[in-house]
Short mmCIF file of C-alpha atoms in Angstrom, two decimals:
data_model
loop_
_atom_site.label_atom_id
_atom_site.label_comp_id
_atom_site.label_asym_id
_atom_site.label_seq_id
_atom_site.Cartn_x
_atom_site.Cartn_y
_atom_site.Cartn_z
CA GLY A 99 -0.01 -0.26 0.10
CA ASN A 100 0.60 3.68 -0.01
CA SER A 101 2.91 5.14 2.43
CA VAL A 102 4.18 8.44 3.83
CA THR A 103 7.64 8.89 5.76
CA GLN A 104 8.32 11.81 7.78
CA MET A 105 11.31 13.20 10.12
CA GLU A 106 10.20 12.90 13.46
CA GLY A 107 10.15 16.26 15.32
CA PRO A 108 9.89 18.47 17.25
CA VAL A 109 12.39 20.80 14.94
CA THR A 110 13.63 23.76 16.44
CA LEU A 111 15.33 26.49 14.97
CA SER A 112 16.08 30.08 15.58
CA GLU A 113 14.55 32.56 13.10
CA GLU A 114 15.85 33.29 10.03
CA ALA A 115 17.60 29.89 9.88
CA PHE A 116 17.31 27.65 7.06
CA LEU A 117 14.62 24.53 7.22
CA THR A 118 14.50 21.45 5.58
CA ILE A 119 11.78 18.98 6.55
CA ASN A 120 12.65 15.34 5.07
CA CYS A 121 9.27 13.41 3.28
CA THR A 122 9.88 10.15 1.54
CA TYR A 123 6.83 8.08 0.25
CA THR A 124 5.92 4.68 -1.39
CA ALA A 125 3.31 4.46 -3.85
CA THR A 126 2.23 2.99 -7.08
CA GLY A 127 2.11 4.82 -10.17
CA TYR A 128 1.97 8.60 -10.01
CA PRO A 129 1.38 9.93 -6.99
CA SER A 130 0.40 13.43 -6.42
CA LEU A 131 2.07 15.20 -3.50
CA PHE A 132 1.32 17.55 -0.62
CA TRP A 133 2.88 19.56 2.01
CA TYR A 134 0.07 20.76 4.72
CA VAL A 135 0.55 23.46 7.38
CA GLN A 136 -1.31 22.86 11.26
CA TYR A 137 -1.04 26.17 12.96
CA PRO A 138 -2.19 25.48 16.58
CA GLY A 139 -5.60 24.93 17.24
CA GLU A 140 -6.44 24.92 13.69
CA GLY A 141 -7.47 22.75 10.76
CA LEU A 142 -5.17 21.69 8.01
CA GLN A 143 -4.24 24.03 5.30
CA LEU A 144 -2.68 23.06 1.61
CA LEU A 145 0.53 25.14 1.87
CA LEU A 146 1.81 23.40 -1.43
CA LYS A 147 1.78 20.54 -3.95
CA ALA A 148 2.83 18.97 -7.23
CA THR A 149 1.63 16.66 -9.83
CA LYS A 150 4.24 15.09 -11.24
CA ALA A 151 8.09 14.14 -11.27
CA ASP A 152 10.40 17.28 -11.44
CA ASP A 153 7.69 19.91 -10.27
CA LYS A 154 8.52 22.57 -8.09
CA GLY A 155 5.87 23.48 -5.65
CA SER A 156 5.81 26.56 -3.73
CA ASN A 157 4.18 29.12 -1.62
CA LYS A 158 4.98 31.61 1.22
CA GLY A 159 8.49 31.19 0.57
CA PHE A 160 8.32 27.38 1.24
CA GLU A 161 9.39 25.02 -1.33
CA ALA A 162 9.01 21.35 -2.41
CA THR A 163 10.11 19.92 -5.41
CA TYR A 164 9.21 16.03 -6.53
CA ARG A 165 11.89 13.64 -6.99
CA LYS A 166 10.69 10.54 -8.12
CA GLU A 167 14.28 8.94 -8.43
CA THR A 168 14.50 9.25 -4.54
CA THR A 169 10.46 8.81 -4.30
CA SER A 170 11.18 12.64 -1.84
CA PHE A 171 9.02 15.91 -1.47
CA HIS A 172 11.29 17.44 1.23
CA LEU A 173 9.99 20.72 2.21
CA GLU A 174 12.83 23.79 2.60
CA LYS A 175 12.40 27.62 3.48
CA GLY A 176 15.31 29.48 3.46
CA SER A 177 14.89 31.45 6.23
CA VAL A 178 12.28 30.45 9.15
CA GLN A 179 10.12 33.53 11.17
CA VAL A 180 8.61 32.76 14.17
CA SER A 181 5.11 32.68 12.14
CA ASP A 182 6.08 29.44 11.03
CA SER A 183 5.67 27.17 14.09
CA ALA A 184 3.54 24.67 13.34
CA VAL A 185 2.50 21.34 12.42
CA TYR A 186 3.75 20.42 9.04
CA PHE A 187 1.89 16.84 7.06
CA CYS A 188 3.72 15.37 3.83
CA ALA A 189 0.45 13.92 1.96
CA LEU A 190 0.11 12.04 -1.18
CA THR A 191 -2.50 10.78 -3.42
CA ALA A 192 -2.57 7.54 -5.52
CA SER A 193 -2.72 7.88 -9.38
CA GLY A 194 -5.02 5.51 -9.71
CA GLY A 195 -7.19 2.95 -7.43
CA SER A 196 -7.50 4.54 -4.16
CA TYR A 197 -7.99 8.26 -4.10
CA ILE A 198 -8.17 8.27 -0.41
CA PRO A 199 -5.14 9.96 0.68
CA THR A 200 -2.08 9.01 2.91
CA PHE A 201 -0.72 11.48 5.33
CA GLY A 202 2.68 11.39 7.18
CA ARG A 203 2.19 11.70 11.12
CA GLY A 204 3.41 15.28 10.86
CA THR A 205 6.33 17.25 12.00
CA SER A 206 6.57 20.04 14.70
CA LEU A 207 8.50 23.17 13.84
CA ILE A 208 9.21 25.38 16.75
CA VAL A 209 10.77 28.59 15.72
CA HIS A 210 12.69 30.75 19.05
CA PRO A 211 13.26 34.52 17.99
CA SER B 181 -15.19 29.81 -4.74
CA GLN B 182 -15.38 26.07 -2.36
CA THR B 183 -15.57 26.57 1.39
CA ILE B 184 -16.09 23.69 4.07
CA HIS B 185 -17.51 24.73 7.13
CA GLN B 186 -18.12 22.35 10.50
CA TRP B 187 -19.62 22.65 13.56
CA PRO B 188 -19.68 23.49 16.57
CA ALA B 189 -15.84 24.13 17.11
CA THR B 190 -15.60 22.86 20.47
CA LEU B 191 -17.81 21.07 22.60
CA VAL B 192 -17.54 19.58 25.99
CA GLN B 193 -19.93 16.42 26.80
CA PRO B 194 -19.89 13.68 29.16
CA VAL B 195 -19.43 9.88 29.24
CA GLY B 196 -22.32 8.36 27.67
CA SER B 197 -23.79 11.52 26.24
CA PRO B 198 -24.88 11.41 22.01
CA LEU B 199 -22.58 13.08 19.42
CA SER B 200 -23.33 15.39 16.22
CA LEU B 201 -20.97 17.21 14.25
CA GLU B 202 -21.90 18.97 11.20
CA CYS B 203 -19.99 19.40 7.86
CA THR B 204 -21.13 21.07 4.87
CA VAL B 205 -19.24 22.47 1.83
CA GLU B 206 -20.42 25.00 -0.49
CA GLY B 207 -19.59 25.79 -4.09
CA THR B 208 -18.97 22.22 -5.38
CA SER B 209 -20.79 19.18 -6.56
CA ASN B 210 -20.81 15.16 -5.75
CA PRO B 211 -17.57 16.05 -3.56
CA ASN B 212 -15.95 13.36 -1.67
CA LEU B 213 -16.25 13.51 2.17
CA TYR B 214 -14.01 12.41 5.19
CA TRP B 215 -14.12 12.65 8.71
CA TYR B 216 -10.85 12.32 10.44
CA ARG B 217 -9.69 12.33 13.93
CA GLN B 218 -6.17 13.43 15.61
CA ALA B 219 -5.52 12.56 19.10
CA ALA B 220 -2.49 13.88 21.13
CA GLY B 221 0.38 13.27 18.90
CA ARG B 222 -0.84 14.77 15.92
CA GLY B 223 -1.41 12.27 13.48
CA LEU B 224 -4.55 11.83 11.69
CA GLN B 225 -6.90 8.91 11.52
CA LEU B 226 -9.47 8.60 8.78
CA LEU B 227 -12.65 7.42 10.47
CA PHE B 228 -14.98 7.27 7.62
CA TYR B 229 -15.10 8.29 3.61
CA SER B 230 -18.27 9.20 1.83
CA VAL B 231 -18.00 8.96 -2.27
CA GLY B 232 -22.11 10.11 -2.62
CA ILE B 233 -25.29 10.63 -0.69
CA GLY B 234 -25.77 7.52 1.43
CA GLN B 235 -22.54 5.86 0.93
CA ILE B 236 -20.33 5.53 3.39
CA SER B 237 -17.05 3.79 4.65
CA SER B 238 -16.06 2.77 7.93
CA GLU B 239 -12.29 2.76 8.43
CA VAL B 240 -11.85 2.51 11.98
CA PRO B 241 -14.37 0.16 14.16
CA GLN B 242 -15.79 2.32 16.89
CA ASN B 243 -18.99 3.54 18.51
CA LEU B 244 -18.92 6.23 16.22
CA SER B 245 -21.00 6.70 12.55
CA ALA B 246 -21.38 8.88 10.08
CA SER B 247 -24.24 9.54 7.66
CA ARG B 248 -24.43 11.75 4.51
CA PRO B 249 -28.39 12.84 3.94
CA GLN B 250 -27.59 15.53 1.39
CA ASP B 251 -24.51 15.62 -1.56
CA ARG B 252 -23.01 18.38 0.75
CA GLN B 253 -23.79 17.33 4.30
CA PHE B 254 -21.36 15.14 6.05
CA ILE B 255 -22.40 14.41 9.87
CA LEU B 256 -20.27 12.47 12.62
CA SER B 257 -22.19 10.56 15.30
CA SER B 258 -22.28 8.40 18.54
CA LYS B 259 -25.06 7.56 20.70
CA LYS B 260 -22.80 6.63 24.11
CA LEU B 261 -19.32 8.31 23.58
CA LEU B 262 -16.42 7.42 25.63
CA LEU B 263 -13.52 8.88 27.66
CA SER B 264 -11.34 7.78 24.46
CA ASP B 265 -13.73 10.13 21.98
CA SER B 266 -11.93 12.83 22.93
CA GLY B 267 -9.88 14.71 20.63
CA PHE B 268 -9.80 17.01 17.32
CA TYR B 269 -12.19 15.93 14.51
CA LEU B 270 -11.37 17.24 10.97
CA CYS B 271 -13.88 17.33 8.36
CA ALA B 272 -12.47 17.31 4.45
CA TRP B 273 -13.68 17.07 1.30
CA SER B 274 -12.08 16.57 -2.48
CA ARG B 275 -13.07 16.64 -6.23
CA PRO B 276 -14.33 13.43 -7.55
CA PRO B 277 -11.58 10.99 -8.86
CA GLY B 278 -10.27 11.69 -12.16
CA THR B 279 -11.10 15.75 -11.66
CA GLY B 280 -8.47 16.81 -9.41
CA ASN B 281 -7.13 15.02 -6.01
CA THR B 282 -6.05 17.87 -3.41
CA ILE B 283 -8.20 17.56 0.25
CA TYR B 284 -9.40 20.60 1.78
CA PHE B 285 -10.37 20.64 5.54
CA GLY B 286 -12.64 22.25 7.64
CA GLU B 287 -11.78 24.64 10.84
CA GLY B 288 -11.80 21.57 12.90
CA SER B 289 -13.86 20.64 16.44
CA TRP B 290 -12.83 19.82 19.55
CA LEU B 291 -14.38 17.20 21.82
CA THR B 292 -13.43 16.83 25.07
CA VAL B 293 -15.55 13.83 27.14
CA VAL B 294 -15.83 14.03 30.70
#
């Protein structure tokens, strides 16, 4: 079956540091890949997505590149802010068969001033 | 544009009491609908999903149930709540397969069973 593996958190950074949150996946075919962000007490918001190999999704200074050769979709940001503190979820939906999304367990990011 | 709303946002219920959480989607038709639970520890657990009116699939056996009485309405219910039902419940929707597969979430409902 499909699966998504994210790095364990929490990830603790100082403001303006570089962020990488690793995500790797297992899926048949050509899945679509997503990053969601969840701020405290809120629902999940779509942050960015990529639907085919080598696509780069980007939003709010975050970006992730769909790497089929390494089955990865790592989230990066060049300079984090305190307001980026949240939980980040990597997810996929398969190209065929089950359309049910598969989520990683989430990675908590804490940014200190 | 499409919107999703769920309510109530927070509720505190005694053990053994009933539960009803409601979710509606606007601006689209025939969506796929989902109920997730997020307990402490952040992971998402898929509880139910629906591809059409009256069509409910359960992912986890429990004392919760779901119904879809209208195309864009999804209800999560329980006849008797347990302490272990406490958590953050999220409704979500996506377009039917083949027409775009991004999933969108509601604001969430905090349930505390006391």
